[in-house]
Amino acid sequence: MSDLAIGIDIGGTKVAGGVLDQQGAIVARARRDTPHRSKSPGVVEDTIVGVIEDLLVQVRREEVLAVGVGAAGWVSADRATVLFAPHLSWRNEPLRERLSTRVPVPVYVDNDANAAGWAEHRFGAGRGETHLMMITLGTGIGGALVMDGQVQRGRYGVAGEYGHMMVVPGGHRCECGNRGCWEQYASGNALVREARSLLLANSPVAHDLLERLGGEDQALTGPVITEAAQDGDQTCVELIADIGRWLGTGLANLAAALDPGSFVIGGGVSAAGDLLLGPARETFARELTGRGYRPMARILQASLGNEAGLIGAADLARSEVLATP
């Protein structure tokens, strides 16, 4: 093996890493929990370095070209500074510089959705697509745009915040401070909010779901709703379909602006598969501007799962090193 790269995926309570070969296969893995769920920059940095060290002992160090770090947050255009990470105490954190003093290979930092989008473009559902948009549906909505073999990060590095397009003026309050953001209608949080409203109202249509939860509405999560829908719970099927229709509306807006060839839908909510994507495709076809007179983008389910972030972070870092004269 040669031209290996390390990818790091930073989660809320853990740091996961892998060594990627040129074909996109993960040949070594490591993971460490963040101690005491601490969000301080120093503790997370120590954990990242620990994972990298764990990986370097599993392969020949001289074959590792670079380390790529995927972070949930805004990353500067030069891929060096985490401008803002909502779930960590990072504000203008010079992460690349700090890690570079402790890691023996070049380090690059990127937004986690950018990394996932690149992975799907290179090795996953969007392979071969020249104009790809990645949409990640988790607690919120993230995204990435890959055009002609390049991740489009925007002038300041913070492109891809599609979840904060306002689709309902005066709608639900978003944690970003605005109202009516897309992620308030087409995310995992939106799915759970709508299901919980039925539970709290003691709606008879939510009886089976409450029974599945053992009577504990606080145990409600997106995966539980998805599992119930896949088992045939019609209320949960309808809840996911509602999310899918909102997804289709947002995709139609994005297609009008950017005209991609494919949308790749990832994140935890995408596990619902066609229960989500079927309604999304129907709404997209109905609301797309110029429908009937233009080619329609494909709407695909992501194929790389939870490892897309570290795969993309590693491959982007390797690409950067190989492109440097």
XYZ file of C-alpha atoms in Angstrom:
325
model
C 0.000 0.000 0.000
C 1.079 3.573 -0.659
C -0.419 7.071 -0.700
C -2.509 6.343 2.372
C -4.425 9.068 4.170
C -6.036 9.354 7.581
C -9.570 10.648 8.001
C -10.943 11.912 11.308
C -14.636 12.360 12.105
C -15.410 14.437 15.204
C -18.647 13.563 16.960
C -20.260 14.987 20.074
C -18.865 12.330 22.406
C -16.250 10.514 20.324
C -13.576 10.881 17.680
C -13.453 8.175 15.001
C -10.646 7.692 12.507
C -9.617 5.489 9.632
C -6.759 4.950 7.202
C -7.920 5.147 3.591
C -6.234 3.586 0.569
C -6.400 4.975 -2.981
C -9.514 2.930 -3.821
C -11.476 4.373 -0.891
C -11.198 1.298 1.327
C -10.620 1.744 5.053
C -7.649 -0.429 5.981
C -7.344 0.509 9.665
C -9.699 2.028 12.243
C -9.475 3.662 15.656
C -11.876 5.428 17.991
C -11.676 7.240 21.283
C -14.377 8.723 23.461
C -14.078 12.368 24.390
C -13.412 12.279 28.159
C -16.394 13.263 30.291
C -18.104 14.553 27.190
C -15.890 17.616 27.432
C -16.243 20.119 24.619
C -13.125 22.141 25.418
C -10.778 22.652 22.440
C -7.776 21.182 24.260
C -9.502 17.950 25.255
C -10.912 17.364 21.768
C -7.524 18.156 20.231
C -5.814 15.636 22.537
C -8.382 13.022 21.550
C -7.832 13.664 17.824
C -4.064 13.306 18.258
C -4.593 10.097 20.210
C -6.681 8.581 17.412
C -4.084 9.587 14.811
C -1.326 7.981 16.881
C -3.415 4.808 17.237
C -3.750 4.657 13.453
C -0.106 5.379 12.656
C 1.033 2.306 14.569
C -1.238 0.119 12.426
C 0.381 1.073 9.100
C 3.769 2.165 7.807
C 4.011 5.809 8.818
C 6.013 6.807 5.748
C 3.096 5.737 3.500
C 0.649 8.173 5.122
C 0.527 11.361 3.066
C -1.903 13.495 5.060
C -4.570 13.757 7.720
C -8.025 15.172 6.990
C -10.297 16.268 9.815
C -14.046 16.644 9.333
C -15.734 19.041 11.759
C -19.411 19.931 12.137
C -19.248 23.673 11.732
C -17.939 26.499 9.610
C -14.401 26.026 8.351
C -12.373 28.777 6.699
C -11.764 28.643 2.957
C -8.089 27.790 3.493
C -9.158 24.700 5.486
C -7.176 25.760 8.537
C -9.542 27.369 11.054
C -12.834 26.243 12.560
C -14.736 29.525 12.555
C -17.677 28.197 14.524
C -18.689 24.729 15.716
C -22.157 24.682 17.308
C -21.581 21.520 19.353
C -18.003 22.261 20.449
C -16.352 25.252 22.116
C -14.544 26.209 18.927
C -14.675 29.856 17.895
C -11.992 30.874 15.356
C -10.019 27.821 16.475
C -6.722 27.427 14.527
C -7.127 23.659 14.489
C -4.816 22.929 11.574
C -1.960 24.887 13.159
C -2.430 23.262 16.559
C -2.552 19.735 15.166
C 0.362 20.330 12.791
C 2.709 20.874 15.738
C 1.821 17.410 17.043
C 1.264 15.306 13.898
C 4.132 14.279 11.561
C 2.169 14.679 8.280
C 0.229 17.569 6.679
C -3.177 18.299 8.197
C -6.287 19.739 6.520
C -9.604 20.609 8.139
C -12.977 20.597 6.394
C -16.671 20.808 7.094
C -18.072 17.329 7.720
C -20.801 17.667 5.070
C -18.201 18.730 2.493
C -16.222 15.625 3.390
C -19.287 13.375 3.095
C -20.254 14.919 -0.232
C -16.771 14.375 -1.615
C -16.804 10.752 -0.453
C -20.119 10.065 -2.204
C -18.770 11.788 -5.342
C -15.566 9.765 -5.388
C -16.620 6.366 -4.070
C -20.361 6.304 -3.401
C -23.806 6.926 -4.855
C -22.700 10.014 -6.801
C -19.654 8.482 -8.421
C -19.142 9.921 -11.899
C -21.569 12.815 -11.394
C -20.075 16.151 -12.512
C -22.595 18.330 -10.631
C -23.517 16.760 -7.302
C -25.315 18.164 -4.289
C -25.067 16.297 -0.995
C -27.851 16.854 1.532
C -27.309 15.448 5.024
C -30.467 15.020 7.087
C -29.642 14.663 10.766
C -30.761 16.764 13.700
C -30.499 19.622 11.183
C -29.648 19.837 7.493
C -26.145 20.214 6.097
C -24.894 19.967 2.575
C -22.139 20.181 0.019
C -21.743 21.046 -3.640
C -19.216 19.234 -5.839
C -18.840 20.646 -9.351
C -16.375 19.489 -11.995
C -14.248 17.661 -9.454
C -14.065 20.497 -6.916
C -15.833 21.074 -3.604
C -17.425 24.514 -3.789
C -16.816 26.101 -0.394
C -17.798 29.690 -1.167
C -15.777 32.858 -0.743
C -15.389 32.440 3.025
C -15.644 28.664 3.295
C -19.155 28.505 4.716
C -21.209 27.465 1.666
C -23.588 24.529 1.964
C -25.757 25.727 4.879
C -28.851 24.772 2.918
C -30.823 23.972 6.061
C -31.100 27.676 6.778
C -32.894 28.626 3.591
C -36.179 30.146 4.779
C -39.056 28.186 3.237
C -41.903 29.368 5.520
C -41.864 33.094 6.334
C -42.688 33.496 10.006
C -42.578 29.720 10.520
C -41.033 27.643 13.281
C -38.258 29.338 15.207
C -34.837 27.937 14.301
C -31.891 27.774 16.688
C -29.995 29.970 14.205
C -32.296 32.820 15.258
C -34.474 32.994 12.147
C -37.920 31.572 11.498
C -39.073 29.096 8.886
C -35.716 27.520 8.019
C -35.846 24.402 5.856
C -34.353 22.227 8.579
C -37.337 23.013 10.800
C -39.475 21.015 8.347
C -37.231 18.371 6.751
C -34.809 17.169 9.440
C -34.626 14.579 12.174
C -35.572 17.216 14.739
C -38.661 18.100 12.716
C -39.660 14.439 12.494
C -39.357 13.949 16.256
C -41.140 17.241 17.016
C -44.163 16.296 14.926
C -44.353 12.773 16.373
C -44.010 14.081 19.926
C -46.835 16.556 19.374
C -49.132 13.615 18.642
C -47.937 11.752 21.719
C -48.416 14.748 24.011
C -51.904 15.300 22.601
C -52.678 11.659 23.434
C -53.761 11.206 19.829
C -55.266 7.793 19.110
C -53.250 7.600 15.879
C -50.065 7.591 18.005
C -51.182 4.766 20.290
C -49.049 2.111 18.600
C -45.996 4.353 18.681
C -46.472 5.085 22.385
C -46.847 1.364 23.038
C -43.580 0.751 21.166
C -41.948 3.279 23.508
C -43.246 1.479 26.584
C -45.364 4.494 27.431
C -42.298 6.748 27.721
C -42.586 9.577 25.213
C -39.116 10.829 26.216
C -37.672 7.690 24.609
C -38.809 8.944 21.208
C -36.054 9.264 18.569
C -35.879 9.496 14.818
C -34.618 5.910 14.412
C -37.561 4.631 16.501
C -40.006 6.429 14.188
C -38.214 5.045 11.121
C -38.252 1.521 12.516
C -41.966 1.789 13.280
C -42.677 3.054 9.769
C -40.709 0.199 8.236
C -42.774 -2.182 10.385
C -45.954 -0.742 8.898
C -47.061 1.884 11.451
C -49.136 4.135 9.183
C -48.829 7.210 11.375
C -45.058 6.974 11.246
C -45.216 6.355 7.490
C -47.206 9.590 7.153
C -44.797 11.519 9.396
C -41.815 10.470 7.278
C -43.738 11.230 4.084
C -44.355 14.760 5.392
C -40.607 15.186 5.903
C -40.058 13.816 2.402
C -42.432 16.330 0.851
C -40.626 19.200 2.566
C -37.365 17.696 1.374
C -38.664 17.728 -2.196
C -39.669 21.380 -1.894
C -36.196 22.388 -0.773
C -34.548 20.332 -3.499
C -36.706 22.037 -6.120
C -35.504 25.416 -4.832
C -31.874 24.284 -4.945
C -32.302 22.896 -8.460
C -33.683 26.232 -9.613
C -30.597 27.976 -8.252
C -27.782 25.523 -9.009
C -29.046 22.904 -11.515
C -27.235 19.797 -10.214
C -27.307 16.470 -12.015
C -27.849 14.470 -8.818
C -28.872 15.020 -5.231
C -27.414 12.491 -2.801
C -29.373 12.275 0.451
C -27.459 11.110 3.527
C -27.598 11.453 7.293
C -29.612 9.462 9.795
C -33.049 10.335 8.390
C -32.080 8.880 5.007
C -32.261 5.413 6.584
C -35.997 5.605 5.868
C -35.137 4.981 2.199
C -38.065 5.163 -0.225
C -40.489 6.025 2.584
C -38.687 9.376 2.562
C -37.358 9.605 -0.988
C -40.557 8.543 -2.746
C -42.538 11.575 -1.500
C -39.462 13.763 -2.036
C -39.216 12.736 -5.699
C -42.949 13.282 -6.249
C -42.861 16.761 -4.719
C -39.658 17.653 -6.543
C -41.190 16.690 -9.892
C -44.350 18.683 -9.113
C -42.617 21.862 -7.873
C -39.498 22.055 -10.053
C -39.458 25.271 -12.036
C -39.684 24.631 -15.774
C -40.882 21.080 -15.175
C -41.534 19.245 -18.394
C -39.068 21.403 -20.309
C -35.783 20.515 -18.637
C -33.849 17.430 -17.515
C -34.546 16.462 -13.898
C -31.850 15.771 -11.343
C -31.742 12.309 -9.817
C -32.488 11.974 -6.093
C -30.331 9.185 -4.669
C -29.780 7.647 -1.255
C -26.209 7.939 0.015
C -24.326 4.644 0.097
C -21.375 5.145 2.455
C -23.280 5.553 5.730
C -21.631 6.900 8.853
C -18.129 6.490 7.427
C -18.628 8.982 4.587
C -17.213 11.833 6.645
C -13.904 10.227 7.486
C -13.566 8.734 3.981
C -14.064 12.136 2.381
C -11.834 13.967 4.851
C -8.990 11.526 4.161
C -9.360 11.632 0.374
C -9.600 15.436 0.261
C -6.427 15.749 2.343
C -4.584 13.268 0.115
C -5.757 15.111 -3.006
C -4.429 18.363 -1.585
C -0.984 16.897 -0.960
C -0.778 15.208 -4.377
C -1.779 18.467 -6.084
C 0.932 20.476 -4.326
C 4.010 20.966 -6.546
